[in-house]
């Protein structure tokens, strides 16, 4: 029997959610043109679209919110956030921004331009977009194990260090503007990076004088995986592991909507207060986000982040958080239901290719499973496969993704074990009738970029 790690908190405020009937859901998803982004939130029972900004804040955060100092410049709330972030990460310069992609937009053009390359273990989609907007090219260099969903190794998010070094030599070190380590590796399924790997990447970067940037959205979940899985770190505290990880890099970008457990926020960190980047970051921040002491956020948001940074690295919380994913994974293992294993830190990535081998990538198996789960139980996940990948910009042809995932992202501190059991039951039922699904979907309308957010789909009906 799968074991659930009980919540290290109790519930003080609740929000009612409703369950539609199956008939109503069938109608709603049709009206939404079979795109789950087009559903109204209130027509969803368990919303697993994303873990980004969907977190439940604590009573400590809500009371800090009331302390928000809304001074335009030099607000008290700004200094609280500075103290917390400098304490946890050990960096000398911290710039608040309104979310992760704003950090990318402000920081990347300060060192990336036409002809440059950025190499990552794997780029998140907005991070890749901002590398390209700066005129540079983005290359992924994750370990090969990440592509095999049934291979259970502890650090599937790692950089392939030998390959990294050979790419640097091939491109010429002067042409590589930055190396990025995404922790955890979101696109590979929330898979962690080891401290050992981070250190190896750091020494390659030092050898070739290339700056190393951490994409730090899920830094705390990554640190907890390190404590659980990396022998050399098992006696370190989460805080020590976080310090050790960030000591390897020169800078970070962060979406605070994940492990900082707020609904909106982000940060840039620069380790060295003498860095020539700081003045450029300040200038870009003032143009794009707002003055440097608020960075597009309210004083009250800065307060919530300052508290959330500490709550997010609490070991009891993290043990519960990773335990929630492990519970889902153990329940799926009992039924032989395929997912990216071992389970990652922020959700479970069901292997839709193995649910529906009869459905080709251009009929979007990940989206098929997503729609089946909505019809079955009002659960909303997201396709991380060919439907999300889109078309080749040069030929216009549908690209084929390596994996066809349906991601069930779990918001932080929001759902209970009973909700997890509803998810397990729904996935089991959909798995049992997987052979009855004959065809997938085709797109009847799509915008030119990031089409998955808006496209219209229709079921394929064949004789
Ligand atoms: C969410 C995320 C981002 C972008 O952050 P937003 O707050 O959504 O703009 C960047 N990188 C990673 C790894 C993320 O998960």
Coordinates of C-alpha atoms and ligand atoms in Angstrom, one line a residue:
X1 CA 0.0 0.0 0.0
X2 CA 1.3 3.4 -0.9
X3 CA 2.0 5.6 2.1
X4 CA 1.1 9.3 2.3
X5 CA 3.2 11.8 4.2
X6 CA 0.7 13.8 6.2
X7 CA 0.4 17.5 5.8
X8 CA 2.7 19.5 8.2
X9 CA -0.1 22.2 8.4
X10 CA -3.8 22.4 9.1
X11 CA -6.5 24.2 7.1
X12 CA -7.6 27.7 8.2
X13 CA -9.5 28.9 5.2
X14 CA -11.3 27.0 2.4
X15 CA -12.5 27.6 -1.1
X16 CA -15.4 25.7 -2.5
X17 CA -15.0 23.8 -5.7
X18 CA -17.7 22.1 -7.6
X19 CA -18.1 18.9 -9.6
X20 CA -20.0 19.0 -12.8
X21 CA -21.6 15.8 -14.2
X22 CA -19.9 13.8 -16.9
X23 CA -22.5 15.1 -19.4
X24 CA -21.8 18.7 -18.5
X25 CA -18.0 18.1 -18.8
X26 CA -18.4 16.5 -22.2
X27 CA -20.3 19.7 -23.3
X28 CA -17.9 22.1 -21.7
X29 CA -14.8 20.6 -23.3
X30 CA -16.5 20.6 -26.7
X31 CA -17.4 24.3 -26.2
X32 CA -13.7 24.9 -25.2
X33 CA -12.7 23.5 -28.6
X34 CA -11.0 20.6 -26.8
X35 CA -8.3 23.0 -25.5
X36 CA -8.1 22.9 -21.7
X37 CA -6.8 26.5 -21.5
X38 CA -10.2 27.6 -22.9
X39 CA -12.1 26.1 -19.9
X40 CA -13.3 28.3 -17.2
X41 CA -11.5 27.6 -13.9
X42 CA -14.7 27.0 -12.1
X43 CA -15.6 24.1 -14.5
X44 CA -12.6 22.2 -13.3
X45 CA -12.7 20.1 -10.2
X46 CA -9.0 19.4 -9.6
X47 CA -6.8 21.9 -11.4
X48 CA -3.4 20.4 -12.3
X49 CA -2.7 22.7 -15.3
X50 CA 0.3 24.1 -13.5
X51 CA 2.0 24.5 -10.1
X52 CA 3.0 28.1 -11.0
X53 CA 1.4 30.8 -9.0
X54 CA -1.4 28.4 -7.9
X55 CA 0.1 27.9 -4.4
X56 CA -1.7 28.4 -1.1
X57 CA -0.1 31.0 1.1
X58 CA 0.3 30.5 4.8
X59 CA -1.3 32.6 7.6
X60 CA 2.2 34.0 8.2
X61 CA 2.3 35.2 4.5
X62 CA -1.2 36.6 4.6
X63 CA -0.3 38.6 7.8
X64 CA 3.0 39.8 6.2
X65 CA 0.9 41.0 3.3
X66 CA -0.8 43.5 5.6
X67 CA 2.7 44.9 6.5
X68 CA 3.4 45.8 2.9
X69 CA 5.2 49.1 2.5
X70 CA 4.0 50.6 -0.8
X71 CA 6.7 53.4 -0.9
X72 CA 7.8 53.8 -4.6
X73 CA 11.5 53.8 -3.6
X74 CA 13.3 52.1 -0.8
X75 CA 10.2 50.4 0.8
X76 CA 10.8 48.5 4.0
X77 CA 9.3 45.4 2.3
X78 CA 12.1 45.6 -0.3
X79 CA 14.8 45.4 2.5
X80 CA 13.0 42.5 4.1
X81 CA 13.2 40.6 0.9
X82 CA 16.9 41.6 0.4
X83 CA 17.8 40.2 3.8
X84 CA 16.0 36.9 3.2
X85 CA 17.4 36.3 -0.3
X86 CA 20.9 37.3 0.6
X87 CA 20.8 35.1 3.7
X88 CA 19.5 32.0 1.7
X89 CA 21.5 32.3 -1.5
X90 CA 24.6 34.1 -0.4
X91 CA 24.5 36.5 -3.4
X92 CA 25.4 40.2 -3.0
X93 CA 22.9 41.7 -5.5
X94 CA 19.2 40.7 -5.7
X95 CA 16.8 42.3 -8.1
X96 CA 13.0 41.6 -7.6
X97 CA 11.0 41.3 -10.9
X98 CA 7.3 40.4 -11.5
X99 CA 7.9 36.8 -12.6
X100 CA 10.5 34.4 -14.0
X101 CA 10.2 35.4 -17.6
X102 CA 10.8 39.1 -16.6
X103 CA 14.0 38.0 -14.9
X104 CA 15.0 36.4 -18.3
X105 CA 14.0 39.5 -20.2
X106 CA 16.0 41.8 -18.0
X107 CA 19.1 39.7 -17.6
X108 CA 19.8 37.8 -20.8
X109 CA 20.3 40.8 -23.2
X110 CA 23.1 42.0 -20.9
X111 CA 25.3 39.2 -22.2
X112 CA 23.6 37.5 -25.1
X113 CA 23.4 38.8 -28.6
X114 CA 23.4 37.7 -32.3
X115 CA 25.9 34.9 -32.9
X116 CA 26.1 33.8 -29.3
X117 CA 25.0 30.5 -27.8
X118 CA 23.4 29.5 -24.5
X119 CA 23.7 25.9 -23.4
X120 CA 21.5 24.3 -20.7
X121 CA 20.7 21.0 -19.2
X122 CA 17.3 21.8 -20.7
X123 CA 15.7 25.2 -21.3
X124 CA 12.2 25.9 -20.1
X125 CA 10.1 27.3 -22.9
X126 CA 10.1 31.0 -21.8
X127 CA 13.8 30.8 -21.1
X128 CA 14.5 29.5 -24.5
X129 CA 12.3 32.2 -26.0
X130 CA 14.3 35.0 -24.2
X131 CA 17.6 33.5 -25.4
X132 CA 16.2 33.8 -28.9
X133 CA 14.7 37.2 -28.4
X134 CA 18.2 38.4 -27.4
X135 CA 19.4 37.1 -30.8
X136 CA 21.2 34.1 -29.5
X137 CA 20.6 30.3 -30.0
X138 CA 19.6 27.9 -27.2
X139 CA 21.1 24.3 -27.0
X140 CA 19.9 21.5 -24.7
X141 CA 22.5 19.1 -23.3
X142 CA 20.7 16.9 -20.8
X143 CA 22.0 13.4 -19.9
X144 CA 20.7 10.7 -22.3
X145 CA 18.8 8.9 -19.4
X146 CA 16.2 11.7 -19.4
X147 CA 14.7 10.3 -22.7
X148 CA 13.8 6.9 -21.3
X149 CA 10.8 7.2 -19.0
X150 CA 11.1 3.7 -17.5
X151 CA 14.8 4.1 -16.5
X152 CA 14.9 4.8 -12.7
X153 CA 18.1 6.8 -12.0
X154 CA 18.4 9.4 -9.3
X155 CA 19.4 12.5 -11.2
X156 CA 17.8 12.5 -14.7
X157 CA 17.9 16.3 -14.8
X158 CA 21.8 16.4 -15.0
X159 CA 23.9 18.1 -17.7
X160 CA 25.9 15.7 -19.9
X161 CA 29.2 17.2 -18.9
X162 CA 31.4 15.6 -21.6
X163 CA 28.9 16.7 -24.3
X164 CA 28.9 20.2 -22.8
X165 CA 32.7 20.4 -23.1
X166 CA 32.7 19.1 -26.6
X167 CA 29.9 21.6 -27.7
X168 CA 31.9 24.5 -26.1
X169 CA 35.0 23.4 -28.0
X170 CA 33.1 23.0 -31.3
X171 CA 31.4 26.4 -31.0
X172 CA 34.4 28.2 -29.6
X173 CA 34.3 29.3 -25.9
X174 CA 34.0 33.0 -26.9
X175 CA 30.7 32.3 -28.7
X176 CA 29.1 30.7 -25.6
X177 CA 27.5 33.6 -23.7
X178 CA 26.2 31.5 -20.8
X179 CA 25.6 28.0 -19.4
X180 CA 22.2 27.6 -17.7
X181 CA 21.4 24.9 -15.1
X182 CA 17.6 24.5 -14.6
X183 CA 16.9 23.1 -11.2
X184 CA 14.8 21.0 -11.1
X185 CA 14.8 20.2 -14.8
X186 CA 11.2 21.1 -15.6
X187 CA 11.1 20.0 -19.2
X188 CA 12.5 16.5 -18.3
X189 CA 9.7 16.0 -15.8
X190 CA 10.8 17.9 -12.7
X191 CA 13.9 15.8 -12.5
X192 CA 16.7 16.9 -10.1
X193 CA 20.3 17.9 -10.7
X194 CA 22.9 16.5 -8.3
X195 CA 25.3 18.8 -6.4
X196 CA 28.2 16.8 -7.9
X197 CA 26.9 17.6 -11.5
X198 CA 26.5 21.3 -10.6
X199 CA 30.1 21.3 -9.4
X200 CA 31.4 19.6 -12.5
X201 CA 29.5 22.0 -14.8
X202 CA 30.8 24.9 -12.7
X203 CA 34.4 23.8 -13.2
X204 CA 33.9 23.4 -17.0
X205 CA 32.5 27.0 -17.0
X206 CA 35.5 28.3 -15.0
X207 CA 37.9 26.5 -17.3
X208 CA 36.5 28.3 -20.4
X209 CA 35.5 31.6 -18.5
X210 CA 31.8 31.2 -19.3
X211 CA 29.3 32.5 -16.8
X212 CA 27.0 30.0 -15.1
X213 CA 23.4 30.9 -14.5
X214 CA 20.9 28.9 -12.4
X215 CA 17.3 28.8 -13.5
X216 CA 16.1 28.4 -9.9
X217 CA 12.3 28.1 -10.0
X218 CA 12.3 24.8 -8.0
X219 CA 15.6 25.1 -6.2
X220 CA 14.2 23.9 -2.9
X221 CA 12.6 20.7 -4.3
X222 CA 15.9 20.0 -6.0
X223 CA 17.8 20.5 -2.7
X224 CA 15.5 18.0 -1.0
X225 CA 16.1 15.4 -3.7
X226 CA 19.8 15.9 -3.2
X227 CA 19.5 15.3 0.5
X228 CA 17.5 12.1 -0.2
X229 CA 19.5 10.7 -3.1
X230 CA 23.1 12.0 -3.0
X231 CA 25.1 10.0 -0.5
X232 CA 27.7 12.8 0.1
X233 CA 24.9 15.2 1.1
X234 CA 22.7 13.2 3.3
X235 CA 24.0 14.9 6.5
X236 CA 23.7 18.4 5.1
X237 CA 20.8 20.6 5.9
X238 CA 18.5 21.9 3.1
X239 CA 20.0 25.4 3.7
X240 CA 23.6 24.1 3.4
X241 CA 22.7 22.3 0.1
X242 CA 21.0 25.4 -1.3
X243 CA 24.1 27.5 -0.4
X244 CA 26.4 24.9 -2.0
X245 CA 24.4 24.8 -5.2
X246 CA 24.3 28.6 -5.6
X247 CA 28.0 28.9 -4.7
X248 CA 28.7 27.1 -8.0
X249 CA 27.1 29.8 -10.2
X250 CA 27.6 33.4 -11.0
X251 CA 23.9 34.5 -11.2
X252 CA 20.4 33.2 -11.2
X253 CA 16.9 33.9 -12.6
X254 CA 14.0 32.7 -10.5
X255 CA 10.2 32.4 -10.9
X256 CA 9.0 32.8 -7.3
X257 CA 5.6 31.4 -8.3
X258 CA 7.0 27.9 -7.7
X259 CA 9.2 27.1 -4.6
X260 CA 8.8 30.5 -3.0
X261 CA 5.1 29.6 -2.6
X262 CA 3.5 32.9 -3.7
X263 CA 1.1 33.7 -6.5
X264 CA 3.2 36.3 -8.3
X265 CA 6.9 37.2 -8.2
X266 CA 10.4 36.6 -9.4
X267 CA 14.1 37.5 -8.8
X268 CA 17.5 37.9 -10.4
X269 CA 20.6 37.2 -8.3
X270 CA 24.2 38.2 -9.0
X271 CA 26.9 36.8 -6.8
X272 CA 29.5 39.5 -7.1
X273 CA 28.7 43.0 -6.1
X274 CA 31.5 44.3 -8.4
X275 CA 29.9 42.6 -11.5
X276 CA 29.6 44.9 -14.5
X277 CA 26.2 43.4 -15.1
X278 CA 24.5 45.1 -12.2
X279 CA 24.2 48.5 -13.7
X280 CA 22.8 47.0 -16.9
X281 CA 20.3 44.9 -14.9
X282 CA 19.2 48.0 -13.1
X283 CA 18.8 50.0 -16.3
X284 CA 16.7 47.2 -18.0
X285 CA 14.6 46.7 -14.8
X286 CA 13.7 50.4 -14.7
X287 CA 12.7 50.3 -18.4
X288 CA 10.7 47.0 -18.3
X289 CA 9.6 46.3 -14.8
X290 CA 9.8 49.5 -12.6
X291 CA 12.2 51.0 -10.2
X292 CA 14.8 48.7 -8.7
X293 CA 13.3 48.5 -5.3
X294 CA 10.0 47.1 -6.4
X295 CA 10.6 45.5 -9.9
X296 CA 7.0 45.3 -11.0
X297 CA 5.7 44.1 -7.7
X298 CA 3.6 45.6 -4.9
X299 CA 5.3 46.0 -1.5
X300 CA 2.9 43.4 -0.1
X301 CA 4.2 40.9 -2.7
X302 CA 7.7 41.4 -1.6
X303 CA 6.6 40.7 2.0
X304 CA 5.0 37.4 0.9
X305 CA 8.1 36.4 -1.0
X306 CA 10.4 37.1 2.0
X307 CA 8.3 34.8 4.2
X308 CA 7.8 32.2 1.4
X309 CA 11.5 31.8 0.8
X310 CA 11.9 30.4 4.3
X311 CA 8.7 28.3 4.2
X312 CA 9.8 26.8 0.9
X313 CA 13.1 25.4 2.3
X314 CA 11.6 23.9 5.4
X315 CA 12.5 20.3 5.5
X316 CA 9.2 19.0 6.9
X317 CA 7.3 20.9 4.2
X318 CA 9.6 19.5 1.5
X319 CA 9.3 16.0 2.8
X320 CA 5.6 16.3 2.6
X321 CA 5.7 17.9 -0.8
X322 CA 8.0 15.3 -2.4
X323 CA 6.0 12.6 -0.5
X324 CA 2.8 13.7 -2.2
X325 CA 4.4 13.0 -5.7
X326 CA 5.8 9.7 -4.4
X327 CA 2.3 8.7 -3.2
X328 CA 0.9 9.2 -6.7
X329 CA 3.8 7.4 -8.2
X330 CA 3.5 4.4 -5.9
X331 CA -0.3 4.2 -6.6
X332 CA 0.5 4.2 -10.4
X333 CA 3.2 1.6 -9.9
X334 CA 0.7 -0.8 -8.3
X335 CA -1.3 -0.7 -11.5
X336 CA 1.6 -0.6 -14.0
X337 CA 0.6 2.8 -15.2
X338 CA 3.5 4.4 -17.1
X339 CA 5.0 7.8 -16.2
X340 CA 8.4 9.5 -16.2
X341 CA 10.1 7.6 -13.4
X342 CA 11.3 8.2 -10.8
X343 CA 8.6 10.8 -10.2
X344 CA 9.8 14.5 -10.3
X345 CA 9.3 17.2 -7.7
X346 CA 6.3 19.2 -8.9
X347 CA 4.0 16.8 -10.7
X348 CA 3.7 13.4 -12.4
X349 CA 4.3 13.2 -16.2
X350 CA 2.1 10.3 -17.5
X351 CA 3.6 8.6 -20.6
X352 CA 0.7 9.1 -23.1
X353 CA 2.7 7.3 -25.8
X354 CA 2.3 4.1 -23.7
X355 CA -1.4 4.7 -23.0
X356 CA -2.1 5.2 -26.7
X357 CA 0.4 3.5 -29.0
X358 CA -2.4 3.4 -31.6
X359 CA -2.4 7.2 -31.8
X360 CA 0.3 8.9 -33.9
X361 CA 2.1 12.0 -32.6
X362 CA 0.3 14.2 -35.1
X363 CA -3.0 13.2 -33.4
X364 CA -1.6 14.3 -30.0
X365 CA -1.7 11.4 -27.5
X366 CA -0.8 13.7 -24.6
X367 CA -3.8 15.9 -25.4
X368 CA -6.1 12.8 -25.8
X369 CA -5.2 11.6 -22.3
X370 CA -5.7 15.2 -21.0
X371 CA -9.2 15.4 -22.4
X372 CA -10.1 11.9 -21.2
X373 CA -9.1 12.8 -17.6
X374 CA -11.3 16.0 -17.8
X375 CA -14.2 14.0 -19.0
X376 CA -13.6 11.3 -16.4
X377 CA -13.3 13.4 -13.3
X378 CA -13.0 17.1 -14.0
X379 CA -9.2 17.0 -13.7
X380 CA -7.2 19.5 -15.9
X381 CA -3.6 18.6 -16.8
X382 CA -1.5 19.8 -19.7
X383 CA 0.0 18.3 -22.8
X384 CA 3.8 18.3 -22.8
X385 CA 4.4 16.6 -26.1
X386 CA 3.9 17.2 -29.9
X387 CA 0.8 19.3 -29.4
X388 CA 2.8 21.8 -27.2
X389 CA 5.9 21.6 -29.4
X390 CA 4.1 22.9 -32.5
X391 CA 5.4 23.3 -36.0
X392 CA 8.8 23.7 -37.6
X393 CA 9.1 27.5 -38.1
X394 CA 10.8 26.9 -41.5
X395 CA 8.7 24.2 -43.1
X396 CA 5.4 24.6 -41.1
X397 CA 5.3 20.9 -40.5
X398 CA 4.2 19.4 -37.2
X399 CA 7.3 18.4 -35.1
X400 CA 7.5 15.1 -33.3
X401 CA 8.3 15.4 -29.6
X402 CA 10.7 12.8 -28.0
X403 CA 8.1 12.2 -25.2
X404 CA 4.3 12.5 -25.3
X405 CA 3.5 13.5 -21.7
X406 CA 0.3 14.5 -19.9
X407 CA 1.6 16.5 -17.0
X408 CA -0.4 16.6 -13.8
X409 CA 1.3 19.5 -11.9
X410 CA 0.5 19.6 -8.2
X411 CA -0.1 23.1 -6.7
X412 CA 1.7 23.6 -3.3
X413 CA -0.3 23.0 -0.1
X414 CA -3.6 23.0 -2.0
X415 CA -4.9 19.5 -2.4
X416 CA -5.2 16.7 0.2
X417 CA -4.7 12.9 0.1
X418 CA -8.4 12.5 -0.9
X419 CA -7.8 14.6 -4.0
X420 CA -4.8 12.5 -4.8
X421 CA -7.0 9.4 -4.5
X422 CA -9.6 10.9 -6.9
X423 CA -6.7 11.5 -9.4
X424 CA -5.4 7.9 -9.0
X425 CA -8.9 6.5 -9.5
X426 CA -9.5 8.6 -12.6
X427 CA -6.2 7.7 -14.2
X428 CA -6.8 4.0 -13.5
X429 CA -10.2 4.1 -15.2
X430 CA -8.8 5.9 -18.2
X431 CA -5.9 3.4 -18.3
X432 CA -8.3 0.5 -18.3
X433 CA -10.2 1.7 -21.3
X434 CA -7.2 2.9 -23.2
X435 CA -7.7 0.4 -26.1
X436 CA -11.2 1.8 -26.8
X437 CA -9.7 5.1 -28.0
X438 CA -9.3 4.8 -31.8
X439 CA -8.4 8.3 -32.9
X440 CA -6.9 11.6 -31.6
X441 CA -7.5 15.2 -32.5
X442 CA -6.7 17.6 -35.3
X443 CA -6.2 21.3 -35.2
X444 CA -8.8 23.5 -36.9
X445 CA -7.2 26.9 -36.0
X446 CA -3.9 27.9 -34.5
X447 CA -1.9 31.1 -34.0
X448 CA 1.7 31.2 -35.3
X449 CA 3.6 30.9 -32.0
X450 CA 2.9 29.2 -28.7
X451 CA -0.2 27.7 -30.3
X452 CA -1.1 25.3 -27.5
X453 CA -2.5 28.0 -25.3
X454 CA -5.1 29.1 -27.9
X455 CA -5.6 26.5 -30.6
X456 CA -8.9 25.0 -31.5
X457 CA -9.1 21.2 -31.9
X458 CA -11.7 18.7 -33.1
X459 CA -11.9 14.9 -32.6
X460 CA -11.0 12.9 -35.7
X461 CA -13.9 10.7 -36.7
X462 CA -13.0 7.9 -39.0
X463 CA -15.0 5.0 -40.3
Ligands
LIG1 C1 8.0 28.8 -14.6 C2 9.4 28.8 -15.1 C3 10.0 29.9 -15.7 C4 9.2 31.1 -16.0 O1 8.7 31.7 -14.9 P1 7.3 32.5 -15.0 O2 7.1 33.0 -13.5 O3 6.2 31.6 -15.4 O4 7.4 33.7 -15.9 C5 11.3 29.8 -16.0 N1 12.0 28.6 -15.8 C6 11.4 27.6 -15.2 C7 12.3 26.3 -15.0 C8 10.1 27.6 -14.9 O5 9.6 26.5 -14.3

